[in-house]
């Protein structure tokens, strides 16, 4: 890896770094750690429009930020809500090309002072170096690479961890700079599952609101059966419920017999990852009588 410390960039300025990508380079990860970026945000909470620098890469020439000849003047760019920006290029990406690339660090037009940062460039043989949580790197015939993860971690780069969720104990957390936060549903015994018990998974959020007809704008609550390499995504889930209103509560009803039949993982999905959201998730066991005790209970 290569680390360049104490780099300085002026307001509305660029710093460029040439980078040679060869056939032996499977993944390149570039990170900027900002030393003095402020917390001021623009209206609507878009931090990437404030003092945080923007990290870009372009093949063959230094990148820019304008639209030119039907495309932006970069091939890859970061969208982060924190001072740490990361972008990556993998060999199985449609944007991958061998040869000379340029990394560009652009200071925001809204910055009020020069920015000091550290630039890191890492070259990995497996996705994200398996996040330091891998036991093995698997390579298929197409040179696609995935990690075998230590227990408790998942995704191709072992970057995800499902936080344990307990019955009747709300989990309150924040999604700061990602699309997903994961949790694992509690188990239920076969004896309890044979009784008349409903399992209700409830979620709410704050951070931004959307018009009700903007379905792709709302966060979602997702659930999927399976542990190990199985986890919920917007493209793969067992149950899904959109969170249709800020400060509102939505729920998914799960049969207790389903929870008794293996591991279940859940997730909160934030489609607008550049805007942080606070969320609350709670799972409740709701016992009830058959036929409401026929009114005699």
CSV table of N, CA and C in Angstrom, one decimal, residues 17-136:
chain,number,residue,atom,x,y,z
A,17,UNK,N,-3.1,12.5,-8.8
A,17,UNK,CA,-2.1,11.5,-8.5
A,17,UNK,C,-2.2,10.4,-9.6
A,18,UNK,N,-1.1,10.2,-10.4
A,18,UNK,CA,-1.1,9.1,-11.4
A,18,UNK,C,-1.0,7.8,-10.7
A,19,UNK,N,-1.7,6.8,-11.4
A,19,UNK,CA,-1.8,5.4,-10.8
A,19,UNK,C,-1.7,4.4,-11.9
A,20,UNK,N,-0.8,3.5,-11.9
A,20,UNK,CA,-0.7,2.5,-13.0
A,20,UNK,C,-1.4,1.2,-12.6
A,21,UNK,N,-2.4,0.8,-13.4
A,21,UNK,CA,-3.1,-0.4,-13.1
A,21,UNK,C,-2.6,-1.5,-14.1
A,22,UNK,N,-2.1,-2.6,-13.5
A,22,UNK,CA,-1.5,-3.7,-14.4
A,22,UNK,C,-2.4,-4.9,-14.3
A,23,UNK,N,-2.1,-5.9,-15.1
A,23,UNK,CA,-2.8,-7.2,-15.1
A,23,UNK,C,-2.8,-7.9,-13.8
A,24,UNK,N,-1.8,-7.7,-13.0
A,24,UNK,CA,-1.7,-8.3,-11.7
A,24,UNK,C,-2.5,-7.6,-10.6
A,25,UNK,N,-3.1,-6.4,-10.9
A,25,UNK,CA,-3.8,-5.7,-9.9
A,25,UNK,C,-5.3,-6.1,-10.0
A,26,UNK,N,-5.8,-6.9,-9.0
A,26,UNK,CA,-7.2,-7.3,-9.0
A,26,UNK,C,-8.1,-6.2,-8.5
A,27,UNK,N,-7.7,-5.6,-7.4
A,27,UNK,CA,-8.5,-4.5,-6.8
A,27,UNK,C,-7.6,-3.4,-6.3
A,28,UNK,N,-8.1,-2.2,-6.6
A,28,UNK,CA,-7.4,-1.0,-6.1
A,28,UNK,C,-8.4,-0.2,-5.3
A,29,UNK,N,-8.0,0.1,-4.0
A,29,UNK,CA,-8.9,0.9,-3.1
A,29,UNK,C,-8.1,2.2,-2.8
A,30,UNK,N,-8.8,3.3,-3.0
A,30,UNK,CA,-8.2,4.6,-2.7
A,30,UNK,C,-9.1,5.3,-1.6
A,31,UNK,N,-8.4,5.8,-0.6
A,31,UNK,CA,-9.1,6.4,0.5
A,31,UNK,C,-8.5,7.8,0.8
A,32,UNK,N,-9.4,8.7,1.1
A,32,UNK,CA,-8.9,10.0,1.6
A,32,UNK,C,-9.5,10.2,3.0
A,33,UNK,N,-8.6,10.4,4.0
A,33,UNK,CA,-9.0,10.7,5.4
A,33,UNK,C,-8.8,12.2,5.6
A,34,UNK,N,-9.9,12.9,5.8
A,34,UNK,CA,-9.8,14.4,5.9
A,34,UNK,C,-9.5,14.7,7.4
A,35,UNK,N,-8.6,15.6,7.6
A,35,UNK,CA,-8.1,16.0,8.9
A,35,UNK,C,-8.9,17.2,9.5
A,36,UNK,N,-9.4,18.1,8.7
A,36,UNK,CA,-10.1,19.3,9.2
A,36,UNK,C,-11.4,19.6,8.5
A,37,UNK,N,-12.1,18.6,8.1
A,37,UNK,CA,-13.4,18.8,7.4
A,37,UNK,C,-14.4,19.2,8.5
A,38,UNK,N,-15.3,20.2,8.2
A,38,UNK,CA,-16.3,20.6,9.2
A,38,UNK,C,-17.5,19.8,9.1
A,39,UNK,N,-18.4,20.0,10.1
A,39,UNK,CA,-19.7,19.2,10.1
A,39,UNK,C,-20.8,20.0,9.5
A,40,UNK,N,-20.5,21.2,8.9
A,40,UNK,CA,-21.6,22.0,8.4
A,40,UNK,C,-22.2,21.3,7.2
A,41,UNK,N,-23.5,21.4,7.0
A,41,UNK,CA,-24.2,20.7,6.0
A,41,UNK,C,-25.1,21.7,5.2
A,42,UNK,N,-25.4,21.4,4.0
A,42,UNK,CA,-26.2,22.2,3.1
A,42,UNK,C,-27.7,21.9,3.5
A,43,UNK,N,-28.6,22.8,3.0
A,43,UNK,CA,-30.0,22.5,3.3
A,43,UNK,C,-30.4,21.1,2.8
A,44,UNK,N,-31.1,20.4,3.6
A,44,UNK,CA,-31.5,19.0,3.2
A,44,UNK,C,-30.6,18.0,3.7
A,45,UNK,N,-29.5,18.4,4.4
A,45,UNK,CA,-28.5,17.5,5.0
A,45,UNK,C,-27.5,16.8,4.0
A,46,UNK,N,-27.3,17.4,2.8
A,46,UNK,CA,-26.4,16.9,1.9
A,46,UNK,C,-25.0,17.2,2.2
A,47,UNK,N,-24.3,16.4,3.1
A,47,UNK,CA,-23.0,16.8,3.5
A,47,UNK,C,-22.0,16.8,2.4
A,48,UNK,N,-22.2,16.0,1.3
A,48,UNK,CA,-21.2,15.9,0.3
A,48,UNK,C,-21.2,17.2,-0.5
A,49,UNK,N,-22.1,18.1,-0.3
A,49,UNK,CA,-22.1,19.4,-0.9
A,49,UNK,C,-21.4,20.5,0.0
A,50,UNK,N,-21.0,20.1,1.2
A,50,UNK,CA,-20.4,21.1,2.1
A,50,UNK,C,-18.8,21.0,2.0
A,51,UNK,N,-18.2,20.9,3.1
A,51,UNK,CA,-16.7,21.0,3.1
A,51,UNK,C,-16.0,19.7,2.9
A,52,UNK,N,-16.6,18.6,2.7
A,52,UNK,CA,-16.0,17.4,2.5
A,52,UNK,C,-15.4,17.3,1.0
A,53,UNK,N,-14.2,16.8,0.9
A,53,UNK,CA,-13.6,16.7,-0.5
A,53,UNK,C,-14.3,15.6,-1.3
A,54,UNK,N,-14.2,15.6,-2.6
A,54,UNK,CA,-14.7,14.6,-3.4
A,54,UNK,C,-13.5,13.8,-4.1
A,55,UNK,N,-13.6,12.5,-4.0
A,55,UNK,CA,-12.6,11.6,-4.5
A,55,UNK,C,-13.0,11.0,-5.8
A,56,UNK,N,-12.2,11.1,-6.8
A,56,UNK,CA,-12.5,10.6,-8.2
A,56,UNK,C,-11.4,9.8,-8.8
A,57,UNK,N,-11.7,9.1,-9.8
A,57,UNK,CA,-10.7,8.4,-10.7
A,57,UNK,C,-11.1,8.5,-12.1
A,58,UNK,N,-10.1,8.6,-13.0
A,58,UNK,CA,-10.4,8.6,-14.5
A,58,UNK,C,-9.3,7.9,-15.2
A,59,UNK,N,-9.7,7.2,-16.2
A,59,UNK,CA,-8.7,6.5,-17.0
A,59,UNK,C,-8.0,7.4,-18.1
A,60,UNK,N,-6.7,7.5,-18.1
A,60,UNK,CA,-6.0,8.1,-19.2
A,60,UNK,C,-5.8,9.6,-19.1
A,61,UNK,N,-6.5,10.3,-18.2
A,61,UNK,CA,-6.4,11.8,-18.0
A,61,UNK,C,-6.9,12.2,-16.7
A,62,UNK,N,-6.5,13.3,-16.2
A,62,UNK,CA,-7.0,13.8,-14.9
A,62,UNK,C,-8.5,14.0,-14.9
A,63,UNK,N,-9.2,13.7,-13.9
A,63,UNK,CA,-10.7,13.9,-13.8
A,63,UNK,C,-11.1,15.3,-13.6
A,64,UNK,N,-12.4,15.6,-13.9
A,64,UNK,CA,-13.0,16.8,-13.7
A,64,UNK,C,-14.4,16.6,-13.1
A,65,UNK,N,-15.1,17.7,-12.8
A,65,UNK,CA,-16.4,17.5,-12.2
A,65,UNK,C,-17.6,18.0,-13.2
A,66,UNK,N,-17.2,18.4,-14.4
A,66,UNK,CA,-18.3,18.9,-15.3
A,66,UNK,C,-18.8,17.8,-16.2
A,67,UNK,N,-19.9,18.1,-16.8
A,67,UNK,CA,-20.5,17.2,-17.9
A,67,UNK,C,-20.0,17.7,-19.2
A,68,UNK,N,-19.4,16.7,-19.9
A,68,UNK,CA,-18.8,17.1,-21.2
A,68,UNK,C,-18.9,15.9,-22.2
A,69,UNK,N,-19.3,16.3,-23.4
A,69,UNK,CA,-19.5,15.3,-24.5
A,69,UNK,C,-20.3,14.1,-24.0
A,70,UNK,N,-21.4,14.3,-23.3
A,70,UNK,CA,-22.3,13.3,-22.9
A,70,UNK,C,-22.0,12.5,-21.7
A,71,UNK,N,-21.0,12.9,-21.0
A,71,UNK,CA,-20.6,12.2,-19.8
A,71,UNK,C,-19.8,13.1,-18.8
A,72,UNK,N,-19.8,12.7,-17.5
A,72,UNK,CA,-19.0,13.5,-16.6
A,72,UNK,C,-17.5,13.2,-16.8
A,73,UNK,N,-16.7,14.1,-16.3
A,73,UNK,CA,-15.3,14.0,-16.6
A,73,UNK,C,-14.6,13.1,-15.5
A,74,UNK,N,-15.2,12.1,-15.1
A,74,UNK,CA,-14.6,11.1,-14.2
A,74,UNK,C,-15.3,9.7,-14.5
A,75,UNK,N,-14.6,8.7,-14.1
A,75,UNK,CA,-15.1,7.3,-14.3
A,75,UNK,C,-15.7,6.8,-13.0
A,76,UNK,N,-15.1,7.2,-11.9
A,76,UNK,CA,-15.5,6.8,-10.5
A,76,UNK,C,-15.5,8.0,-9.6
A,77,UNK,N,-16.5,8.1,-8.7
A,77,UNK,CA,-16.4,9.2,-7.7
A,77,UNK,C,-17.0,8.7,-6.4
A,78,UNK,N,-16.7,9.4,-5.3
A,78,UNK,CA,-17.2,9.0,-4.0
A,78,UNK,C,-18.5,9.8,-3.7
A,79,UNK,N,-19.3,9.2,-2.8
A,79,UNK,CA,-20.4,9.9,-2.3
A,79,UNK,C,-20.5,9.6,-0.8
A,80,UNK,N,-19.9,10.4,0.0
A,80,UNK,CA,-19.7,10.1,1.5
A,80,UNK,C,-20.3,11.2,2.3
A,81,UNK,N,-20.8,10.8,3.5
A,81,UNK,CA,-21.3,11.8,4.5
A,81,UNK,C,-20.3,12.0,5.6
A,82,UNK,N,-19.1,11.4,5.5
A,82,UNK,CA,-18.1,11.7,6.5
A,82,UNK,C,-16.8,12.2,5.8
A,83,UNK,N,-15.8,12.5,6.6
A,83,UNK,CA,-14.6,13.0,6.1
A,83,UNK,C,-13.7,12.0,5.4
A,84,UNK,N,-14.1,10.7,5.5
A,84,UNK,CA,-13.3,9.6,4.9
A,84,UNK,C,-14.0,9.2,3.6
A,85,UNK,N,-13.3,9.3,2.5
A,85,UNK,CA,-13.9,9.0,1.2
A,85,UNK,C,-13.2,7.8,0.7
A,86,UNK,N,-13.9,6.8,0.1
A,86,UNK,CA,-13.3,5.6,-0.4
A,86,UNK,C,-13.9,5.3,-1.8
A,87,UNK,N,-13.1,5.0,-2.8
A,87,UNK,CA,-13.6,4.4,-4.0
A,87,UNK,C,-12.7,3.2,-4.4
A,88,UNK,N,-13.2,2.3,-5.2
A,88,UNK,CA,-12.5,1.1,-5.6
A,88,UNK,C,-12.7,0.8,-7.0
A,89,UNK,N,-11.7,0.1,-7.6
A,89,UNK,CA,-11.8,-0.5,-9.0
A,89,UNK,C,-11.3,-1.9,-8.9
A,90,UNK,N,-12.2,-2.8,-9.4
A,90,UNK,CA,-11.9,-4.2,-9.4
A,90,UNK,C,-11.8,-4.7,-10.8
A,91,UNK,N,-11.1,-5.8,-11.0
A,91,UNK,CA,-10.8,-6.4,-12.3
A,91,UNK,C,-12.1,-6.9,-13.0
A,92,UNK,N,-13.1,-7.2,-12.2
A,92,UNK,CA,-14.4,-7.7,-12.8
A,92,UNK,C,-15.4,-6.6,-13.1
A,93,UNK,N,-14.9,-5.3,-12.9
A,93,UNK,CA,-15.8,-4.2,-13.1
A,93,UNK,C,-15.8,-3.8,-14.6
A,94,UNK,N,-17.0,-3.3,-15.0
A,94,UNK,CA,-17.1,-2.9,-16.4
A,94,UNK,C,-16.2,-1.7,-16.7
A,95,UNK,N,-15.8,-1.0,-15.7
A,95,UNK,CA,-14.9,0.2,-15.9
A,95,UNK,C,-13.4,-0.1,-15.9
A,96,UNK,N,-13.1,-1.4,-15.6
A,96,UNK,CA,-11.7,-1.7,-15.4
A,96,UNK,C,-11.0,-1.7,-16.8
A,97,UNK,N,-9.8,-1.0,-16.7
A,97,UNK,CA,-8.9,-1.0,-17.9
A,97,UNK,C,-7.5,-0.9,-17.3
A,98,UNK,N,-6.6,-1.7,-18.0
A,98,UNK,CA,-5.2,-1.6,-17.6
A,98,UNK,C,-4.6,-0.3,-18.2
A,99,UNK,N,-3.6,0.2,-17.5
A,99,UNK,CA,-2.9,1.4,-18.0
A,99,UNK,C,-2.9,2.5,-17.0
A,100,UNK,N,-2.7,3.7,-17.4
A,100,UNK,CA,-2.5,4.9,-16.5
A,100,UNK,C,-3.9,5.4,-16.2
A,101,UNK,N,-4.1,5.5,-14.9
A,101,UNK,CA,-5.3,6.2,-14.3
A,101,UNK,C,-4.8,7.4,-13.5
A,102,UNK,N,-5.8,8.3,-13.2
A,102,UNK,CA,-5.5,9.4,-12.4
A,102,UNK,C,-6.5,9.5,-11.2
A,103,UNK,N,-6.0,9.6,-10.0
A,103,UNK,CA,-6.8,9.9,-8.9
A,103,UNK,C,-6.9,11.4,-8.7
A,104,UNK,N,-8.1,11.9,-8.5
A,104,UNK,CA,-8.3,13.3,-8.3
A,104,UNK,C,-9.0,13.6,-6.9
A,105,UNK,N,-8.5,14.5,-6.2
A,105,UNK,CA,-9.1,15.0,-4.9
A,105,UNK,C,-9.6,16.4,-5.2
A,106,UNK,N,-10.9,16.7,-5.1
A,106,UNK,CA,-11.4,18.0,-5.4
A,106,UNK,C,-12.0,18.6,-4.1
A,107,UNK,N,-11.6,19.8,-3.8
A,107,UNK,CA,-12.1,20.6,-2.6
A,107,UNK,C,-13.4,21.2,-3.0
A,108,UNK,N,-14.4,21.1,-2.1
A,108,UNK,CA,-15.7,21.6,-2.3
A,108,UNK,C,-15.7,23.1,-2.5
A,109,UNK,N,-16.6,23.6,-3.4
A,109,UNK,CA,-16.8,25.0,-3.5
A,109,UNK,C,-17.3,25.7,-2.2
A,110,UNK,N,-17.9,24.8,-1.3
A,110,UNK,CA,-18.4,25.4,-0.1
A,110,UNK,C,-17.4,25.4,1.1
A,111,UNK,N,-16.2,24.8,0.8
A,111,UNK,CA,-15.2,24.8,1.9
A,111,UNK,C,-14.8,26.2,2.2
A,112,UNK,N,-14.5,26.5,3.5
A,112,UNK,CA,-14.2,27.8,4.0
A,112,UNK,C,-12.7,28.0,4.2
A,113,UNK,N,-11.9,26.9,4.1
A,113,UNK,CA,-10.5,26.9,4.3
A,113,UNK,C,-9.8,25.8,3.6
A,114,UNK,N,-8.5,25.9,3.5
A,114,UNK,CA,-7.7,24.8,2.9
A,114,UNK,C,-8.0,23.5,3.7
A,115,UNK,N,-7.9,22.4,3.0
A,115,UNK,CA,-8.2,21.1,3.6
A,115,UNK,C,-6.9,20.3,3.6
A,116,UNK,N,-6.7,19.6,4.8
A,116,UNK,CA,-5.5,18.8,5.0
A,116,UNK,C,-6.0,17.3,5.0
A,117,UNK,N,-5.3,16.4,4.3
A,117,UNK,CA,-5.8,15.0,4.3
A,117,UNK,C,-4.7,14.0,4.1
A,118,UNK,N,-5.0,12.8,4.3
A,118,UNK,CA,-4.1,11.7,4.0
A,118,UNK,C,-4.7,10.8,2.9
A,119,UNK,N,-3.9,10.5,1.9
A,119,UNK,CA,-4.3,9.7,0.8
A,119,UNK,C,-3.7,8.3,0.9
A,120,UNK,N,-4.5,7.3,0.8
A,120,UNK,CA,-4.0,5.9,0.9
A,120,UNK,C,-4.5,5.1,-0.4
A,121,UNK,N,-3.5,4.3,-0.9
A,121,UNK,CA,-3.8,3.5,-2.1
A,121,UNK,C,-3.4,2.1,-1.7
A,122,UNK,N,-4.4,1.1,-1.7
A,122,UNK,CA,-4.2,-0.3,-1.4
A,122,UNK,C,-4.5,-1.1,-2.6
A,123,UNK,N,-3.7,-2.2,-2.8
A,123,UNK,CA,-4.0,-3.1,-3.9
A,123,UNK,C,-4.2,-4.5,-3.2
A,124,UNK,N,-5.4,-5.1,-3.5
A,124,UNK,CA,-5.8,-6.3,-2.8
A,124,UNK,C,-6.0,-7.4,-3.8
A,125,UNK,N,-5.8,-8.7,-3.3
A,125,UNK,CA,-6.1,-9.8,-4.1
A,125,UNK,C,-7.5,-10.3,-4.0
A,126,UNK,N,-8.2,-9.8,-3.0
A,126,UNK,CA,-9.6,-10.2,-2.7
A,126,UNK,C,-10.4,-9.0,-2.3
A,127,UNK,N,-11.7,-8.9,-2.5
A,127,UNK,CA,-12.5,-7.7,-2.2
A,127,UNK,C,-12.2,-7.0,-0.9
A,128,UNK,N,-11.7,-5.8,-1.0
A,128,UNK,CA,-11.5,-5.0,0.2
A,128,UNK,C,-10.5,-5.7,1.2
A,129,UNK,N,-9.7,-6.5,0.7
A,129,UNK,CA,-8.8,-7.3,1.6
A,129,UNK,C,-9.5,-8.1,2.6
A,130,UNK,N,-10.8,-8.5,2.3
A,130,UNK,CA,-11.7,-9.3,3.1
A,130,UNK,C,-11.9,-8.5,4.5
A,131,UNK,N,-11.7,-7.2,4.4
A,131,UNK,CA,-12.0,-6.3,5.6
A,131,UNK,C,-11.2,-6.8,6.8
A,132,UNK,N,-10.1,-7.5,6.6
A,132,UNK,CA,-9.4,-8.1,7.7
A,132,UNK,C,-10.1,-9.2,8.5
A,133,UNK,N,-11.2,-9.7,7.9
A,133,UNK,CA,-12.0,-10.7,8.6
A,133,UNK,C,-12.1,-12.0,7.8
A,134,UNK,N,-11.3,-12.2,6.8
A,134,UNK,CA,-11.4,-13.4,5.9
A,134,UNK,C,-10.4,-14.5,6.3
A,135,UNK,N,-10.8,-15.7,6.0
A,135,UNK,CA,-10.0,-16.9,6.3
A,135,UNK,C,-9.4,-17.4,5.0
A,136,UNK,N,-10.0,-17.0,3.8
A,136,UNK,CA,-9.6,-17.6,2.5
A,136,UNK,C,-10.2,-16.7,1.4
